Amino acid sequence: MLSRFLIEPIKQSKLESFFKDQYSPVFDLPNTEEIFKNTFELAFDNEDAKATTVIHACYDQVKEKYCAFINIGTTTQIDDIASLAIEYIFIESDYRTIQFHELGNMKLSEYLLLDYTIGTIGFSVKEQIGIHVIGLVPVNEKVREIYENMGFISLPKSGSHENEDWMIFNI
């Protein structure tokens, strides 16, 4: 039997049609659509080596629909160290609080951050090119606490704005 969730990177050439024809996220929280549009543009900006990103979509094979996506990129903005960066993570509202037994009783957000981004992508990148850090900037203090509980460490005064400090996970 196939696992319930299939996560796959979306090729840059298919991004626009993917979000137009296959998946229309329901942005139900303040500013999420605006943040998505900004991070979506990063996926098209191949000339800036500091902001190369790839969007990975999560498909629920039981309900036969897309339910989440995560934008993972590279950055040198964390103390000038080459790092993986989670630019954006979005989970559809009806998937946010469920602990899925197929994911070891984890929430989908935890799975995408810990198992997929850190466990699958992070360890692979670490072995191939030696990047040892995954960073993200939480959208608010409540989310910062959630990330701290997952093992991310806050780096005070590391962001480009006063309230945008990076959090890192050492691989």
PDB file of C-alpha atoms in Angstrom:
ATOM      1  CA  MET A   1       0.000   0.000   0.000  1.00  0.00           C
ATOM      2  CA  LEU A   2       1.234   3.493  -0.824  1.00  0.00           C
ATOM      3  CA  SER A   3       1.780   5.926   2.014  1.00  0.00           C
ATOM      4  CA  ARG A   4      -0.968   8.470   2.464  1.00  0.00           C
ATOM      5  CA  PHE A   5       1.032  11.581   1.577  1.00  0.00           C
ATOM      6  CA  LEU A   6       3.119  12.104  -1.519  1.00  0.00           C
ATOM      7  CA  ILE A   7       5.505  15.051  -1.496  1.00  0.00           C
ATOM      8  CA  GLU A   8       7.142  16.156  -4.699  1.00  0.00           C
ATOM      9  CA  PRO A   9       9.032  19.206  -5.935  1.00  0.00           C
ATOM     10  CA  ILE A  10       7.235  21.240  -8.567  1.00  0.00           C
ATOM     11  CA  LYS A  11       9.414  22.149 -11.538  1.00  0.00           C
ATOM     12  CA  GLN A  12       9.814  25.865 -12.091  1.00  0.00           C
ATOM     13  CA  SER A  13       8.356  25.558 -15.590  1.00  0.00           C
ATOM     14  CA  LYS A  14       5.180  24.003 -14.120  1.00  0.00           C
ATOM     15  CA  LEU A  15       4.685  26.275 -11.082  1.00  0.00           C
ATOM     16  CA  GLU A  16       2.297  28.768 -12.586  1.00  0.00           C
ATOM     17  CA  SER A  17       0.046  26.132 -14.150  1.00  0.00           C
ATOM     18  CA  PHE A  18       0.231  24.002 -10.986  1.00  0.00           C
ATOM     19  CA  PHE A  19      -1.195  26.767  -8.796  1.00  0.00           C
ATOM     20  CA  LYS A  20      -3.659  27.778 -11.493  1.00  0.00           C
ATOM     21  CA  ASP A  21      -4.969  24.386 -12.610  1.00  0.00           C
ATOM     22  CA  GLN A  22      -4.161  21.779  -9.940  1.00  0.00           C
ATOM     23  CA  TYR A  23      -4.053  23.464  -6.554  1.00  0.00           C
ATOM     24  CA  SER A  24      -5.618  26.660  -5.236  1.00  0.00           C
ATOM     25  CA  PRO A  25      -4.641  27.059  -1.577  1.00  0.00           C
ATOM     26  CA  VAL A  26      -7.308  28.478   0.736  1.00  0.00           C
ATOM     27  CA  PHE A  27      -5.518  31.268   2.606  1.00  0.00           C
ATOM     28  CA  ASP A  28      -7.539  31.711   5.790  1.00  0.00           C
ATOM     29  CA  LEU A  29      -5.018  33.440   8.059  1.00  0.00           C
ATOM     30  CA  PRO A  30      -4.015  37.134   7.951  1.00  0.00           C
ATOM     31  CA  ASN A  31      -1.247  38.020   5.468  1.00  0.00           C
ATOM     32  CA  THR A  32      -0.711  34.424   4.308  1.00  0.00           C
ATOM     33  CA  GLU A  33      -1.654  35.119   0.709  1.00  0.00           C
ATOM     34  CA  GLU A  34       0.661  38.137   0.536  1.00  0.00           C
ATOM     35  CA  ILE A  35       3.526  36.169   2.084  1.00  0.00           C
ATOM     36  CA  PHE A  36       2.865  33.323  -0.361  1.00  0.00           C
ATOM     37  CA  LYS A  37       3.000  35.678  -3.349  1.00  0.00           C
ATOM     38  CA  ASN A  38       6.340  37.068  -2.168  1.00  0.00           C
ATOM     39  CA  THR A  39       7.877  33.642  -1.601  1.00  0.00           C
ATOM     40  CA  PHE A  40       6.363  32.345  -4.855  1.00  0.00           C
ATOM     41  CA  GLU A  41       8.328  35.010  -6.727  1.00  0.00           C
ATOM     42  CA  LEU A  42      11.560  33.695  -5.188  1.00  0.00           C
ATOM     43  CA  ALA A  43      11.041  30.404  -7.006  1.00  0.00           C
ATOM     44  CA  PHE A  44      11.368  32.289 -10.304  1.00  0.00           C
ATOM     45  CA  ASP A  45      14.462  34.304  -9.316  1.00  0.00           C
ATOM     46  CA  ASN A  46      17.310  32.095 -10.496  1.00  0.00           C
ATOM     47  CA  GLU A  47      19.770  34.975 -10.902  1.00  0.00           C
ATOM     48  CA  ASP A  48      20.041  35.573  -7.151  1.00  0.00           C
ATOM     49  CA  ALA A  49      22.081  32.725  -5.654  1.00  0.00           C
ATOM     50  CA  LYS A  50      21.048  33.920  -2.189  1.00  0.00           C
ATOM     51  CA  ALA A  51      17.397  33.112  -2.865  1.00  0.00           C
ATOM     52  CA  THR A  52      17.091  29.930  -4.901  1.00  0.00           C
ATOM     53  CA  THR A  53      13.941  28.070  -3.877  1.00  0.00           C
ATOM     54  CA  VAL A  54      11.873  25.051  -4.843  1.00  0.00           C
ATOM     55  CA  ILE A  55       8.228  24.542  -3.920  1.00  0.00           C
ATOM     56  CA  HIS A  56       7.334  21.022  -2.770  1.00  0.00           C
ATOM     57  CA  ALA A  57       3.645  20.071  -2.852  1.00  0.00           C
ATOM     58  CA  CYS A  58       2.008  17.535  -0.547  1.00  0.00           C
ATOM     59  CA  TYR A  59      -0.736  15.371  -2.026  1.00  0.00           C
ATOM     60  CA  ASP A  60      -3.188  13.392   0.124  1.00  0.00           C
ATOM     61  CA  GLN A  61      -3.637  10.105  -1.745  1.00  0.00           C
ATOM     62  CA  VAL A  62      -6.631   9.118   0.388  1.00  0.00           C
ATOM     63  CA  LYS A  63      -8.653  12.287  -0.229  1.00  0.00           C
ATOM     64  CA  GLU A  64      -7.057  12.745  -3.665  1.00  0.00           C
ATOM     65  CA  LYS A  65      -6.199  16.408  -3.235  1.00  0.00           C
ATOM     66  CA  TYR A  66      -3.282  18.692  -2.474  1.00  0.00           C
ATOM     67  CA  CYS A  67      -3.230  19.713   1.167  1.00  0.00           C
ATOM     68  CA  ALA A  68       0.028  21.557   1.777  1.00  0.00           C
ATOM     69  CA  PHE A  69       3.210  22.903   0.303  1.00  0.00           C
ATOM     70  CA  ILE A  70       6.592  24.024   1.529  1.00  0.00           C
ATOM     71  CA  ASN A  71       9.037  26.359  -0.185  1.00  0.00           C
ATOM     72  CA  ILE A  72      12.613  25.283   0.533  1.00  0.00           C
ATOM     73  CA  GLY A  73      15.602  27.244  -0.651  1.00  0.00           C
ATOM     74  CA  THR A  74      19.148  28.229   0.051  1.00  0.00           C
ATOM     75  CA  THR A  75      20.420  31.344   1.734  1.00  0.00           C
ATOM     76  CA  THR A  76      23.598  32.956   3.011  1.00  0.00           C
ATOM     77  CA  GLN A  77      21.690  35.430   5.176  1.00  0.00           C
ATOM     78  CA  ILE A  78      22.240  33.494   8.417  1.00  0.00           C
ATOM     79  CA  ASP A  79      25.647  34.776   9.566  1.00  0.00           C
ATOM     80  CA  ASP A  80      26.914  34.458   5.957  1.00  0.00           C
ATOM     81  CA  ILE A  81      26.779  30.664   6.235  1.00  0.00           C
ATOM     82  CA  ALA A  82      25.299  28.666   3.359  1.00  0.00           C
ATOM     83  CA  SER A  83      22.084  27.200   4.728  1.00  0.00           C
ATOM     84  CA  LEU A  84      18.826  25.649   3.670  1.00  0.00           C
ATOM     85  CA  ALA A  85      15.931  28.008   4.302  1.00  0.00           C
ATOM     86  CA  ILE A  86      12.282  27.239   4.744  1.00  0.00           C
ATOM     87  CA  GLU A  87      10.789  30.243   3.016  1.00  0.00           C
ATOM     88  CA  TYR A  88       7.165  29.298   3.513  1.00  0.00           C
ATOM     89  CA  ILE A  89       5.048  26.437   4.751  1.00  0.00           C
ATOM     90  CA  PHE A  90       1.318  26.234   4.182  1.00  0.00           C
ATOM     91  CA  ILE A  91      -1.088  23.604   5.506  1.00  0.00           C
ATOM     92  CA  GLU A  92      -4.772  23.629   4.582  1.00  0.00           C
ATOM     93  CA  SER A  93      -6.886  24.435   7.650  1.00  0.00           C
ATOM     94  CA  ASP A  94      -8.613  21.038   7.801  1.00  0.00           C
ATOM     95  CA  TYR A  95      -5.173  19.343   8.087  1.00  0.00           C
ATOM     96  CA  ARG A  96      -3.527  21.612  10.683  1.00  0.00           C
ATOM     97  CA  THR A  97      -4.532  19.994  13.963  1.00  0.00           C
ATOM     98  CA  ILE A  98      -4.797  16.322  12.980  1.00  0.00           C
ATOM     99  CA  GLN A  99      -2.137  13.897  14.158  1.00  0.00           C
ATOM    100  CA  PHE A 100      -1.940  11.338  11.359  1.00  0.00           C
ATOM    101  CA  HIS A 101      -1.187   7.757  12.334  1.00  0.00           C
ATOM    102  CA  GLU A 102       0.383   7.332   8.866  1.00  0.00           C
ATOM    103  CA  LEU A 103       2.960   9.931   9.949  1.00  0.00           C
ATOM    104  CA  GLY A 104       3.702   8.368  13.329  1.00  0.00           C
ATOM    105  CA  ASN A 105       1.025  10.468  15.046  1.00  0.00           C
ATOM    106  CA  MET A 106       2.616  13.698  13.858  1.00  0.00           C
ATOM    107  CA  LYS A 107       0.849  16.735  12.490  1.00  0.00           C
ATOM    108  CA  LEU A 108       1.443  17.362   8.804  1.00  0.00           C
ATOM    109  CA  SER A 109       3.379  20.556   9.594  1.00  0.00           C
ATOM    110  CA  GLU A 110       5.716  18.642  11.921  1.00  0.00           C
ATOM    111  CA  TYR A 111       6.228  15.966   9.300  1.00  0.00           C
ATOM    112  CA  LEU A 112       6.991  18.479   6.536  1.00  0.00           C
ATOM    113  CA  LEU A 113       9.459  20.376   8.717  1.00  0.00           C
ATOM    114  CA  LEU A 114      11.147  17.583  10.652  1.00  0.00           C
ATOM    115  CA  ASP A 115      10.936  14.388   8.619  1.00  0.00           C
ATOM    116  CA  TYR A 116      10.770  15.752   5.086  1.00  0.00           C
ATOM    117  CA  THR A 117      12.801  18.966   5.141  1.00  0.00           C
ATOM    118  CA  ILE A 118      15.326  18.030   7.815  1.00  0.00           C
ATOM    119  CA  GLY A 119      15.296  14.226   7.586  1.00  0.00           C
ATOM    120  CA  THR A 120      15.047  13.755   3.834  1.00  0.00           C
ATOM    121  CA  ILE A 121      16.286  16.934   2.160  1.00  0.00           C
ATOM    122  CA  GLY A 122      18.573  18.239   4.914  1.00  0.00           C
ATOM    123  CA  PHE A 123      20.561  15.066   5.495  1.00  0.00           C
ATOM    124  CA  SER A 124      20.905  14.499   1.750  1.00  0.00           C
ATOM    125  CA  VAL A 125      22.206  18.037   1.188  1.00  0.00           C
ATOM    126  CA  LYS A 126      24.508  17.722   4.207  1.00  0.00           C
ATOM    127  CA  GLU A 127      26.084  14.565   2.770  1.00  0.00           C
ATOM    128  CA  GLN A 128      26.416  15.984  -0.741  1.00  0.00           C
ATOM    129  CA  ILE A 129      27.542  19.577  -0.188  1.00  0.00           C
ATOM    130  CA  GLY A 130      28.042  20.033   3.528  1.00  0.00           C
ATOM    131  CA  ILE A 131      25.235  22.410   4.479  1.00  0.00           C
ATOM    132  CA  HIS A 132      24.608  21.833   8.192  1.00  0.00           C
ATOM    133  CA  VAL A 133      21.894  24.379   9.029  1.00  0.00           C
ATOM    134  CA  ILE A 134      18.217  24.776   8.191  1.00  0.00           C
ATOM    135  CA  GLY A 135      16.739  28.173   8.974  1.00  0.00           C
ATOM    136  CA  LEU A 136      13.357  29.833   8.998  1.00  0.00           C
ATOM    137  CA  VAL A 137      11.743  33.061  10.149  1.00  0.00           C
ATOM    138  CA  PRO A 138       8.516  32.472  12.107  1.00  0.00           C
ATOM    139  CA  VAL A 139       5.512  34.588  11.193  1.00  0.00           C
ATOM    140  CA  ASN A 140       4.733  35.451  14.840  1.00  0.00           C
ATOM    141  CA  GLU A 141       5.671  34.627  18.437  1.00  0.00           C
ATOM    142  CA  LYS A 142       3.095  31.830  18.739  1.00  0.00           C
ATOM    143  CA  VAL A 143       4.656  30.071  15.755  1.00  0.00           C
ATOM    144  CA  ARG A 144       8.141  30.759  17.177  1.00  0.00           C
ATOM    145  CA  GLU A 145       7.153  28.772  20.290  1.00  0.00           C
ATOM    146  CA  ILE A 146       5.933  25.891  18.126  1.00  0.00           C
ATOM    147  CA  TYR A 147       9.254  25.821  16.243  1.00  0.00           C
ATOM    148  CA  GLU A 148      11.206  25.978  19.519  1.00  0.00           C
ATOM    149  CA  ASN A 149       9.291  22.895  20.690  1.00  0.00           C
ATOM    150  CA  MET A 150      10.400  21.159  17.474  1.00  0.00           C
ATOM    151  CA  GLY A 151      14.055  21.899  18.251  1.00  0.00           C
ATOM    152  CA  PHE A 152      14.704  25.118  16.327  1.00  0.00           C
ATOM    153  CA  ILE A 153      16.928  27.668  18.102  1.00  0.00           C
ATOM    154  CA  SER A 154      16.267  31.432  17.966  1.00  0.00           C
ATOM    155  CA  LEU A 155      19.065  33.732  16.804  1.00  0.00           C
ATOM    156  CA  PRO A 156      18.244  37.166  18.255  1.00  0.00           C
ATOM    157  CA  LYS A 157      18.941  40.193  16.022  1.00  0.00           C
ATOM    158  CA  SER A 158      19.752  37.995  13.017  1.00  0.00           C
ATOM    159  CA  GLY A 159      16.917  39.055  10.705  1.00  0.00           C
ATOM    160  CA  SER A 160      16.697  41.921   8.273  1.00  0.00           C
ATOM    161  CA  HIS A 161      13.924  43.510  10.374  1.00  0.00           C
ATOM    162  CA  GLU A 162      13.485  43.853  14.126  1.00  0.00           C
ATOM    163  CA  ASN A 163      10.797  41.152  14.412  1.00  0.00           C
ATOM    164  CA  GLU A 164      12.217  38.750  11.832  1.00  0.00           C
ATOM    165  CA  ASP A 165      14.927  36.875  13.697  1.00  0.00           C
ATOM    166  CA  TRP A 166      16.059  33.596  12.170  1.00  0.00           C
ATOM    167  CA  MET A 167      15.567  30.274  13.881  1.00  0.00           C
ATOM    168  CA  ILE A 168      17.905  27.425  12.992  1.00  0.00           C
ATOM    169  CA  PHE A 169      18.030  23.662  13.233  1.00  0.00           C
ATOM    170  CA  ASN A 170      21.517  22.145  13.163  1.00  0.00           C
ATOM    171  CA  ILE A 171      21.590  18.964  11.129  1.00  0.00           C
TER     172      ILE A 171
END
